[in-house]
Tab-separated table of C-alpha atoms and ligand atoms in Angstrom:
chain	number	residue	atom	x	y	z
A	227	MET	CA	-8.112	-12.242	7.009
A	228	SER	CA	-4.974	-10.584	8.218
A	229	LYS	CA	-1.625	-12.167	7.520
A	230	PRO	CA	0.699	-13.035	10.367
A	231	VAL	CA	3.849	-10.940	10.559
A	232	VAL	CA	7.252	-12.568	11.098
A	233	ALA	CA	10.223	-10.401	12.016
A	234	ILE	CA	13.846	-11.455	11.574
A	235	VAL	CA	16.140	-10.312	14.365
A	236	GLY	CA	19.845	-10.925	14.782
A	237	ARG	CA	23.318	-9.437	14.907
A	238	PRO	CA	24.755	-7.801	11.818
A	239	ASN	CA	26.296	-10.321	9.428
A	240	VAL	CA	24.554	-13.417	10.706
A	241	GLY	CA	22.790	-13.636	7.350
A	242	LYS	CA	19.428	-11.936	7.822
A	243	SER	CA	19.319	-10.252	4.434
A	244	THR	CA	20.512	-13.406	2.734
A	245	LEU	CA	17.655	-15.369	4.271
A	246	PHE	CA	15.178	-12.611	3.574
A	247	ASN	CA	16.128	-12.543	-0.076
A	248	ALA	CA	16.131	-16.319	-0.351
A	249	LEU	CA	12.611	-16.564	1.048
A	250	ALA	CA	11.149	-13.521	-0.623
A	251	GLY	CA	12.746	-14.459	-3.922
A	252	GLU	CA	11.677	-12.593	-6.958
A	253	LYS	CA	8.734	-11.076	-5.100
A	254	ILE	CA	11.034	-8.260	-4.145
A	255	SER	CA	11.405	-7.035	-7.678
A	256	ILE	CA	7.785	-7.323	-8.718
A	257	VAL	CA	6.946	-4.063	-7.087
A	258	LYS	CA	8.910	-1.819	-9.399
A	259	ASP	CA	5.799	0.003	-10.499
A	260	THR	CA	4.952	1.474	-7.161
A	261	PRO	CA	7.074	4.520	-6.536
A	262	GLY	CA	9.052	4.668	-3.380
A	263	VAL	CA	8.556	1.059	-2.348
A	264	THR	CA	11.149	-0.652	-4.440
A	265	ARG	CA	14.415	0.337	-2.924
A	266	ASP	CA	15.580	-0.904	0.435
A	267	ARG	CA	12.753	-3.287	0.602
A	268	ILE	CA	12.481	-4.654	4.079
A	269	TYR	CA	9.255	-6.580	3.976
A	270	ALA	CA	7.820	-9.176	1.637
A	271	ASP	CA	5.100	-11.776	1.488
A	272	VAL	CA	6.160	-15.393	1.796
A	273	THR	CA	3.939	-18.358	1.033
A	274	TRP	CA	4.719	-21.768	2.455
A	275	LEU	CA	2.328	-24.646	1.915
A	276	ASP	CA	-1.079	-23.021	2.192
A	277	LYS	CA	-0.053	-20.195	4.493
A	278	THR	CA	1.054	-16.715	3.605
A	279	PHE	CA	2.789	-14.392	5.990
A	280	THR	CA	4.544	-11.055	5.843
A	281	MET	CA	8.207	-11.147	6.654
A	282	ILE	CA	10.062	-8.083	7.832
A	283	ASP	CA	13.805	-7.682	8.110
A	284	THR	CA	14.521	-5.539	11.099
A	285	GLY	CA	18.150	-5.566	10.002
A	286	GLY	CA	17.067	-3.085	7.398
A	287	ILE	CA	17.039	-0.548	10.186
A	288	GLU	CA	20.519	0.892	10.063
A	289	PRO	CA	21.999	2.283	13.233
A	290	ASP	CA	23.682	5.654	13.443
A	291	SER	CA	27.345	5.088	12.895
A	292	SER	CA	27.901	5.833	16.564
A	293	ASP	CA	25.460	3.172	17.594
A	294	ILE	CA	26.946	0.054	19.050
A	295	ILE	CA	25.759	-3.344	17.953
A	296	LEU	CA	23.976	-4.111	21.140
A	297	SER	CA	21.827	-1.020	21.104
A	298	GLN	CA	21.017	-1.666	17.501
A	299	MET	CA	19.884	-5.140	18.390
A	300	ARG	CA	17.785	-3.896	21.254
A	301	HIS	CA	16.198	-1.558	18.838
A	302	GLN	CA	15.486	-4.320	16.375
A	303	ALA	CA	14.145	-6.543	19.064
A	304	GLU	CA	11.757	-3.857	20.258
A	305	MET	CA	10.689	-3.291	16.730
A	306	ALA	CA	10.013	-6.980	16.290
A	307	MET	CA	8.123	-7.271	19.536
A	308	ASP	CA	6.094	-4.277	18.531
A	309	THR	CA	4.958	-5.470	15.166
A	310	SER	CA	5.190	-9.214	14.750
A	311	ASP	CA	3.348	-12.393	15.624
A	312	VAL	CA	6.422	-14.581	15.433
A	313	ILE	CA	10.048	-13.590	15.881
A	314	LEU	CA	12.719	-15.366	13.905
A	315	PHE	CA	15.890	-15.017	15.917
A	316	MET	CA	18.986	-15.682	13.881
A	317	VAL	CA	22.457	-16.513	15.149
A	318	ASP	CA	25.726	-17.392	13.478
A	319	GLY	CA	26.587	-21.091	13.630
A	320	LYS	CA	30.197	-20.399	12.764
A	321	GLU	CA	30.793	-17.803	15.452
A	322	GLY	CA	28.755	-19.362	18.193
A	323	ILE	CA	26.836	-17.480	20.887
A	324	THR	CA	27.916	-13.945	21.720
A	325	ALA	CA	27.003	-11.699	24.637
A	326	ALA	CA	24.716	-9.678	22.376
A	327	ASP	CA	22.892	-12.860	21.367
A	328	ARG	CA	22.286	-13.733	25.009
A	329	GLU	CA	21.011	-10.323	25.898
A	330	VAL	CA	18.624	-10.130	23.004
A	331	ALA	CA	17.430	-13.679	23.585
A	332	SER	CA	16.454	-12.834	27.129
A	333	MET	CA	14.722	-9.675	25.984
A	334	LEU	CA	12.740	-11.582	23.415
A	335	MET	CA	11.783	-14.287	25.868
A	336	LYS	CA	10.087	-11.758	28.121
A	337	THR	CA	7.581	-10.811	25.446
A	338	GLY	CA	5.765	-14.101	25.449
A	339	LYS	CA	5.835	-14.042	21.664
A	340	LYS	CA	6.626	-17.162	19.703
A	341	ILE	CA	10.291	-17.267	18.877
A	342	VAL	CA	11.950	-19.506	16.317
A	343	LEU	CA	15.709	-19.931	16.605
A	344	ALA	CA	17.642	-20.291	13.363
A	345	VAL	CA	21.345	-21.124	13.422
A	346	ASN	CA	22.728	-19.973	10.103
A	347	LYS	CA	25.861	-20.826	8.145
A	348	ILE	CA	25.572	-24.537	8.801
A	349	ASP	CA	26.660	-25.258	5.278
A	350	LYS	CA	27.230	-28.997	5.614
A	351	ALA	CA	24.877	-31.809	6.420
A	352	GLU	CA	26.659	-32.809	9.651
A	353	LEU	CA	26.219	-30.504	12.601
A	354	PRO	CA	29.280	-28.972	14.266
A	355	ASP	CA	30.106	-30.296	17.752
A	356	ASP	CA	29.186	-27.070	19.465
A	357	PHE	CA	25.787	-26.905	17.783
A	358	TYR	CA	24.020	-27.982	20.942
A	359	ASP	CA	25.370	-24.949	22.776
A	360	PHE	CA	22.611	-22.993	21.140
A	361	TYR	CA	20.101	-24.636	23.472
A	362	GLU	CA	21.672	-22.458	26.138
A	363	LEU	CA	19.821	-19.467	24.791
A	364	GLY	CA	16.711	-20.985	26.311
A	365	ILE	CA	14.624	-20.384	23.245
A	366	GLY	CA	14.090	-24.000	22.377
A	367	GLU	CA	15.243	-26.179	19.572
A	368	PRO	CA	17.775	-24.525	17.293
A	369	ILE	CA	17.170	-25.099	13.613
A	370	PRO	CA	20.331	-25.404	11.532
A	371	ILE	CA	20.126	-23.639	8.193
A	372	SER	CA	22.286	-22.277	5.458
A	373	ALA	CA	20.658	-19.206	4.020
A	374	ALA	CA	23.324	-18.818	1.359
A	375	ASN	CA	22.931	-22.393	0.137
A	376	MET	CA	19.223	-22.570	0.855
A	377	LEU	CA	19.635	-25.624	3.059
A	378	ASN	CA	16.962	-26.762	5.469
A	379	LEU	CA	14.799	-23.724	4.837
A	380	GLY	CA	11.788	-26.006	4.554
A	381	ASP	CA	12.190	-27.148	8.160
A	382	LEU	CA	12.537	-23.557	9.222
A	383	LEU	CA	9.388	-22.535	7.382
A	384	ASP	CA	7.488	-25.486	8.891
A	385	GLU	CA	8.460	-24.315	12.332
A	386	ILE	CA	7.505	-20.694	11.589
A	387	VAL	CA	4.133	-21.623	10.159
A	388	ASP	CA	3.448	-23.955	13.105
A	389	SER	CA	4.118	-21.076	15.470
A	390	PHE	CA	1.386	-18.842	14.169
A	391	PRO	CA	-1.099	-17.971	16.869
A	392	GLU	CA	-4.341	-19.877	16.716
A	393	GLY	CA	-6.633	-18.327	14.173
A	394	ALA	CA	-3.956	-16.099	12.636
A	395	GLY	CA	-4.767	-15.421	9.060
A	396	THR	CA	-8.417	-16.107	9.667
A	397	GLU	CA	-9.411	-13.190	11.872
A	398	GLU	CA	-13.000	-12.550	10.913
A	399	ASP	CA	-15.644	-10.330	12.343
A	400	ASP	CA	-18.010	-7.875	10.812
A	401	SER	CA	-16.445	-4.696	12.036
A	402	ILE	CA	-14.736	-2.373	9.597
A	403	LYS	CA	-11.064	-2.307	10.497
A	404	ILE	CA	-9.412	1.039	10.089
A	405	ALA	CA	-5.676	1.657	10.340
A	406	MET	CA	-4.258	5.089	10.898
A	407	ILE	CA	-1.046	5.416	8.920
A	408	GLY	CA	1.326	8.252	8.203
A	409	LYS	CA	4.717	9.587	9.107
A	410	PRO	CA	5.504	10.734	12.626
A	411	ASN	CA	3.898	14.002	13.741
A	412	VAL	CA	1.310	14.151	11.025
A	413	GLY	CA	-1.408	14.008	13.666
A	414	LYS	CA	-2.374	10.351	13.984
A	415	SER	CA	-2.730	10.371	17.750
A	416	SER	CA	-4.623	13.644	17.645
A	417	LEU	CA	-7.120	12.211	15.207
A	418	VAL	CA	-7.493	9.014	17.210
A	419	ASN	CA	-8.265	11.076	20.283
A	420	ARG	CA	-10.765	13.170	18.353
A	421	LEU	CA	-12.522	10.149	16.994
A	422	LEU	CA	-12.701	8.319	20.261
A	423	GLY	CA	-13.429	11.289	22.471
A	424	GLU	CA	-11.256	13.093	24.922
A	425	ASP	CA	-11.605	10.662	27.756
A	426	ARG	CA	-10.249	7.791	25.823
A	427	VAL	CA	-9.429	4.985	28.155
A	428	ILE	CA	-6.502	2.875	27.177
A	429	VAL	CA	-7.859	-0.536	27.871
A	430	SER	CA	-5.674	-3.571	27.818
A	431	PRO	CA	-4.926	-4.664	24.316
A	432	ILE	CA	-7.139	-7.270	22.807
A	433	ALA	CA	-5.482	-10.651	22.663
A	434	GLY	CA	-3.580	-11.299	19.509
A	435	THR	CA	-2.656	-7.740	18.881
A	436	THR	CA	0.826	-6.444	19.226
A	437	ARG	CA	2.035	-4.939	22.417
A	438	ASP	CA	1.778	-1.264	21.828
A	439	SER	CA	-0.730	-0.993	19.108
A	440	ILE	CA	-4.052	-0.683	20.775
A	441	ASP	CA	-7.090	-1.911	18.935
A	442	THR	CA	-10.115	0.074	19.972
A	443	PRO	CA	-13.556	-1.103	18.989
A	444	PHE	CA	-16.155	1.619	18.641
A	445	GLU	CA	-19.597	2.122	17.226
A	446	LYS	CA	-20.881	4.939	15.092
A	447	ASP	CA	-24.363	5.228	13.593
A	448	GLY	CA	-25.007	1.561	14.225
A	449	GLU	CA	-21.845	0.388	12.487
A	450	GLN	CA	-19.050	-1.456	14.291
A	451	TYR	CA	-15.485	-0.326	13.755
A	452	LEU	CA	-12.098	-1.370	14.987
A	453	LEU	CA	-9.456	1.316	15.093
A	454	ILE	CA	-5.958	-0.085	14.724
A	455	ASP	CA	-3.887	2.591	16.297
A	456	THR	CA	-0.158	2.270	15.983
A	457	ALA	CA	0.221	5.929	16.558
A	458	GLY	CA	0.587	7.233	20.047
A	459	ILE	CA	2.178	5.609	23.029
A	460	ARG	CA	5.272	4.204	21.408
A	461	ARG	CA	6.529	7.525	20.165
A	462	LYS	CA	6.863	8.749	23.687
A	463	SER	CA	9.157	5.912	24.630
A	464	LYS	CA	12.796	5.452	23.899
A	465	VAL	CA	12.508	4.173	20.408
A	466	ASN	CA	13.456	6.890	18.023
A	467	GLU	CA	10.730	7.088	15.442
A	468	ASP	CA	12.688	9.517	13.361
A	469	ILE	CA	14.112	6.460	11.796
A	470	GLU	CA	12.070	6.360	8.693
A	471	LYS	CA	12.117	2.638	8.250
A	472	PHE	CA	10.748	2.118	11.677
A	473	SER	CA	7.571	3.959	10.817
A	474	VAL	CA	7.388	2.129	7.514
A	475	LEU	CA	7.506	-1.234	9.280
A	476	ARG	CA	4.872	-0.150	11.731
A	477	ALA	CA	2.682	0.832	8.835
A	478	VAL	CA	3.195	-2.574	7.229
A	479	ALA	CA	2.040	-4.347	10.347
A	480	ALA	CA	-1.036	-2.149	10.738
A	481	ILE	CA	-1.968	-2.295	7.081
A	482	GLU	CA	-1.931	-6.087	7.051
A	483	ARG	CA	-4.753	-6.178	9.529
A	484	CYS	CA	-7.075	-3.492	8.214
A	485	ASP	CA	-9.805	-3.051	5.623
A	486	VAL	CA	-9.281	0.641	5.130
A	487	CYS	CA	-6.228	2.811	5.712
A	488	LEU	CA	-6.478	6.424	6.650
A	489	LEU	CA	-3.368	7.807	5.034
A	490	MET	CA	-2.560	11.009	6.855
A	491	ILE	CA	-0.784	13.847	5.084
A	492	ASP	CA	0.458	17.071	6.611
A	493	ALA	CA	-1.251	19.934	4.747
A	494	GLN	CA	1.619	22.296	5.389
A	495	GLU	CA	4.303	19.939	4.160
A	496	GLY	CA	2.426	18.630	1.164
A	497	ILE	CA	3.082	15.123	-0.104
A	498	THR	CA	6.579	13.919	0.706
A	499	GLU	CA	8.630	10.914	-0.376
A	500	GLN	CA	7.878	9.168	2.868
A	501	ASP	CA	4.155	9.728	2.383
A	502	LYS	CA	4.442	8.125	-1.032
A	503	LYS	CA	6.294	5.184	0.386
A	504	ILE	CA	3.632	4.545	3.009
A	505	ALA	CA	0.880	5.080	0.426
A	506	GLY	CA	2.593	2.540	-1.821
A	507	ILE	CA	2.454	-0.120	0.866
A	508	ALA	CA	-1.279	0.335	1.373
A	509	HIS	CA	-1.836	0.302	-2.364
A	510	GLU	CA	0.150	-2.883	-2.883
A	511	ALA	CA	-1.672	-4.607	-0.068
A	512	GLY	CA	-4.929	-3.932	-1.904
A	513	LYS	CA	-6.528	-2.137	1.006
A	514	GLY	CA	-9.076	0.630	0.839
A	515	ILE	CA	-7.550	4.065	1.232
A	516	VAL	CA	-8.778	7.466	2.327
A	517	VAL	CA	-6.285	10.300	1.995
A	518	VAL	CA	-6.697	12.431	5.100
A	519	VAL	CA	-5.081	15.822	4.745
A	520	ASN	CA	-4.593	17.087	8.279
A	521	LYS	CA	-3.638	20.436	9.835
A	522	TRP	CA	-5.910	22.188	7.383
A	523	ASP	CA	-6.246	24.978	9.956
A	524	LEU	CA	-2.636	25.982	9.338
A	525	LEU	CA	-3.086	26.894	5.689
A	526	GLU	CA	-3.973	30.305	4.399
A	527	LYS	CA	-6.867	29.416	2.187
A	528	ASP	CA	-8.694	30.904	-0.727
A	529	ASN	CA	-11.246	29.440	-3.125
A	530	HIS	CA	-8.656	27.327	-4.874
A	531	THR	CA	-6.672	25.870	-2.015
A	532	MET	CA	-8.576	22.630	-1.722
A	533	ASN	CA	-8.705	22.067	-5.450
A	534	ASP	CA	-5.022	22.789	-5.763
A	535	PHE	CA	-4.270	20.284	-3.064
A	536	LYS	CA	-6.449	17.704	-4.766
A	537	LYS	CA	-4.410	18.256	-7.902
A	538	GLU	CA	-1.221	17.736	-5.952
A	539	ILE	CA	-2.587	14.454	-4.609
A	540	ALA	CA	-3.521	13.354	-8.114
A	541	ARG	CA	-0.074	14.271	-9.364
A	542	GLU	CA	1.983	12.774	-6.552
A	543	LEU	CA	-0.096	9.697	-5.810
A	544	THR	CA	-0.905	8.829	-9.414
A	545	PHE	CA	-1.046	5.120	-8.626
A	546	MET	CA	-4.039	5.497	-6.329
A	547	SER	CA	-6.380	7.837	-8.118
A	548	TYR	CA	-9.233	5.759	-6.709
A	549	ALA	CA	-8.701	7.024	-3.167
A	550	PRO	CA	-10.999	9.819	-2.000
A	551	SER	CA	-9.564	12.606	0.094
A	552	VAL	CA	-10.824	14.587	3.035
A	553	PHE	CA	-9.373	17.788	4.459
A	554	ILE	CA	-9.473	18.066	8.208
A	555	SER	CA	-8.052	19.574	11.323
A	556	ALA	CA	-7.613	17.088	14.125
A	557	LEU	CA	-6.878	20.098	16.313
A	558	THR	CA	-10.091	22.056	15.764
A	559	GLY	CA	-12.248	19.110	14.802
A	560	GLN	CA	-13.058	20.522	11.376
A	561	ARG	CA	-14.639	17.859	9.150
A	562	VAL	CA	-13.381	15.075	11.435
A	563	ASP	CA	-16.896	13.633	11.340
A	564	ASN	CA	-16.461	12.956	7.637
A	565	VAL	CA	-13.483	10.701	8.154
A	566	ILE	CA	-15.350	7.669	9.428
A	567	ALA	CA	-18.180	8.136	6.957
A	568	MET	CA	-15.616	8.146	4.199
A	569	ALA	CA	-13.891	5.048	5.579
A	570	LYS	CA	-17.229	3.263	5.626
A	571	TYR	CA	-17.931	4.297	2.060
A	572	VAL	CA	-14.550	2.957	0.943
A	573	ALA	CA	-14.954	-0.294	2.895
A	574	GLU	CA	-18.326	-0.881	1.259
A	575	ASN	CA	-16.976	-0.175	-2.180
A	576	ARG	CA	-14.072	-2.480	-1.584
A	577	ALA	CA	-16.400	-5.309	-0.619
A	578	MET	CA	-18.829	-4.655	-3.435
A	579	ARG	CA	-19.703	-7.439	-5.790
A	580	ILE	CA	-21.450	-6.542	-9.020
A	581	PRO	CA	-23.643	-9.380	-10.288
A	582	THR	CA	-22.745	-10.789	-13.697
A	583	GLY	CA	-26.167	-9.942	-15.120
A	584	GLN	CA	-25.795	-6.309	-14.202
A	585	LEU	CA	-22.321	-6.129	-15.700
A	586	ASN	CA	-23.496	-7.679	-18.919
A	587	SER	CA	-26.444	-5.373	-19.359
A	588	LEU	CA	-24.025	-2.499	-18.846
A	589	ILE	CA	-21.760	-3.831	-21.573
A	590	THR	CA	-24.737	-4.393	-23.879
A	591	ASP	CA	-25.819	-0.798	-23.378
A	592	ALA	CA	-22.305	0.477	-23.855
A	593	THR	CA	-21.698	-1.427	-27.073
A	594	MET	CA	-25.017	-0.188	-28.403
A	595	MET	CA	-23.996	3.359	-27.751
A	596	LYS	CA	-20.546	2.922	-29.169
A	597	GLN	CA	-19.483	-0.064	-31.228
A	598	PRO	CA	-16.244	-1.745	-30.256
A	599	PRO	CA	-13.327	-1.048	-32.601
A	600	SER	CA	-12.714	-3.183	-35.640
A	601	ASP	CA	-9.469	-4.271	-37.195
A	602	LYS	CA	-9.130	-5.434	-40.811
A	603	GLY	CA	-12.873	-5.722	-41.105
A	604	LYS	CA	-13.269	-7.794	-37.968
A	605	ARG	CA	-15.080	-6.243	-35.067
A	606	LEU	CA	-14.134	-6.952	-31.470
A	607	LYS	CA	-16.861	-9.001	-29.900
A	608	ILE	CA	-17.362	-9.019	-26.159
A	609	TYR	CA	-19.036	-12.246	-25.096
A	610	TYR	CA	-19.616	-11.639	-21.452
A	611	VAL	CA	-18.179	-9.938	-18.383
A	612	THR	CA	-17.910	-11.165	-14.814
A	613	GLN	CA	-16.256	-9.950	-11.626
A	614	VAL	CA	-13.881	-12.718	-10.616
A	615	GLY	CA	-12.380	-11.366	-7.436
B	948	GDP	P1	22.858	-9.554	7.874
B	948	GDP	O1	23.752	-8.420	8.259
B	948	GDP	O2	22.447	-10.349	9.076
B	948	GDP	O3	21.716	-9.179	6.996
B	948	GDP	O4	23.801	-10.571	7.048
B	948	GDP	P2	23.954	-10.796	5.469
B	948	GDP	O5	22.795	-11.507	4.929
B	948	GDP	O6	24.357	-9.518	4.843
B	948	GDP	O7	25.162	-11.828	5.456
B	948	GDP	C1	26.419	-11.529	6.044
B	948	GDP	C2	27.503	-12.400	5.430
B	948	GDP	O8	27.269	-13.773	5.752
B	948	GDP	C3	27.527	-12.320	3.919
B	948	GDP	O9	28.888	-12.284	3.512
B	948	GDP	C4	26.852	-13.597	3.477
B	948	GDP	O10	27.332	-14.036	2.227
B	948	GDP	C5	27.265	-14.564	4.584
B	948	GDP	N1	26.282	-15.638	4.724
B	948	GDP	C6	24.918	-15.523	4.779
B	948	GDP	N2	24.357	-16.744	4.898
B	948	GDP	C7	25.342	-17.648	4.907
B	948	GDP	C8	25.404	-19.078	4.999
B	948	GDP	O11	24.381	-19.766	5.074
B	948	GDP	N3	26.621	-19.656	5.001
B	948	GDP	C9	27.774	-18.930	4.911
B	948	GDP	N4	28.914	-19.600	4.934
B	948	GDP	N5	27.768	-17.587	4.804
B	948	GDP	C10	26.585	-16.944	4.808
B	949	GDP	P1	1.474	11.544	15.390
B	949	GDP	O1	2.943	11.440	15.610
B	949	GDP	O2	1.147	11.300	13.938
B	949	GDP	O3	0.637	10.722	16.305
B	949	GDP	O4	1.110	13.097	15.616
B	949	GDP	P2	0.446	13.824	16.869
B	949	GDP	O5	-1.041	13.543	16.904
B	949	GDP	O6	1.193	13.541	18.100
B	949	GDP	O7	0.598	15.334	16.421
B	949	GDP	C1	1.870	15.933	16.227
B	949	GDP	C2	1.762	17.422	16.468
B	949	GDP	O8	0.897	18.043	15.500
B	949	GDP	C3	1.172	17.760	17.812
B	949	GDP	O9	1.861	18.874	18.317
B	949	GDP	C4	-0.268	18.113	17.515
B	949	GDP	O10	-0.826	19.020	18.428
B	949	GDP	C5	-0.148	18.732	16.143
B	949	GDP	N1	-1.384	18.600	15.358
B	949	GDP	C6	-2.066	17.459	15.109
B	949	GDP	N2	-3.137	17.707	14.350
B	949	GDP	C7	-3.139	19.035	14.086
B	949	GDP	C8	-3.985	19.910	13.332
B	949	GDP	O11	-4.994	19.516	12.723
B	949	GDP	N3	-3.644	21.218	13.287
B	949	GDP	C9	-2.547	21.700	13.933
B	949	GDP	N4	-2.309	22.999	13.852
B	949	GDP	N5	-1.725	20.917	14.646
B	949	GDP	C10	-2.012	19.598	14.724
């Protein structure tokens, strides 16, 4: 049931943020309660007709001041290719095509991903004479829009939704899908290698997955799992993962597709702002979560260390007190076996449905043991309880 991911790519100032905000609307501010996620929001859910997708604004990735526009755009484009199902390429209808537009267009075309071309700042109903020049980019039919005036956004959304890969949003099989999330260097790749064995073969990605995130199916104790690994590989390439937002966006894409997230924390560093931000995304998405505290081998431990760390988790990740934690060393293998067992436990709990009868007998017992409160002589009466979703 994963949601398709749509990434917006384009030069600075073409209107990416304006469009993002217009489409995401007030959704952006709903999330105030989750710490760390509110500011600089660069992804949001958009619903059009009966389809919901996650939109990410790669423009939210700021270049170093020394960075030139073109390299920034390359960066964005790689980011988009890496994480999305559909790329929304945006150009400026007032300025026309620039060299950077051409270069990025040809880069995007090579990916084989669906690309939708939006020509922004077409603020009037009649198209400018040079509008048809945009066909030159070779992407297909340009869609004129005005993000600022919210013109023609319906046509754009139609086109985006029509571009979703067959079956997107309906991915269904019985395996438990586990995503490994966490900031760079926390040990994601090491844990993946541990879990899958040393001689892990990198098979070609399963169709429908993004280029560099490898989905690896595996079986343990008769249960089928799918490991969504956005960890390794990419980091070794030219994209600089130090950019915090980059790893946040990667996490968004992985989280969308999973049942359970393994949120990895570095035991030595404790829980950082970036950890909280990533945790917040998983929490908001309503996914199961296991907090995996890694590099446990590096701590000097006494009888209290683990309890103290649990307290830190409870204090720093107050919004997800439901998530169990496990303390491991991907390096030595300590307790690594517990990770999958824990993920299974969480997946089962997440899917649990408690029958109405059972809930009601619980409430009957509870109200017998302790009467509900009364106010001005009237006692609260609970008629019945049911799990609705
Ligand atoms: P980004 O850098 O691509 O995210 O671009 P922004 O969304 O920040 O927009 C850059 C500038 O273009 C801002 O001054 C916007 O007000 C302006 N802009 C955005 N959309 C439109 C539009 O549809 N028409 C016009 N005329 N200006 C727009
Ligand atoms: P990723 O960026 O999250 O995929 O992190 P890596 O798996 O590449 O690990 C980053 C670094 O931390 C590497 O040098 C690993 O050897 C090291 N590392 C990973 N797990 C552990 C651990 O449990 N203990 C120790 N001491 N080092 C670890």
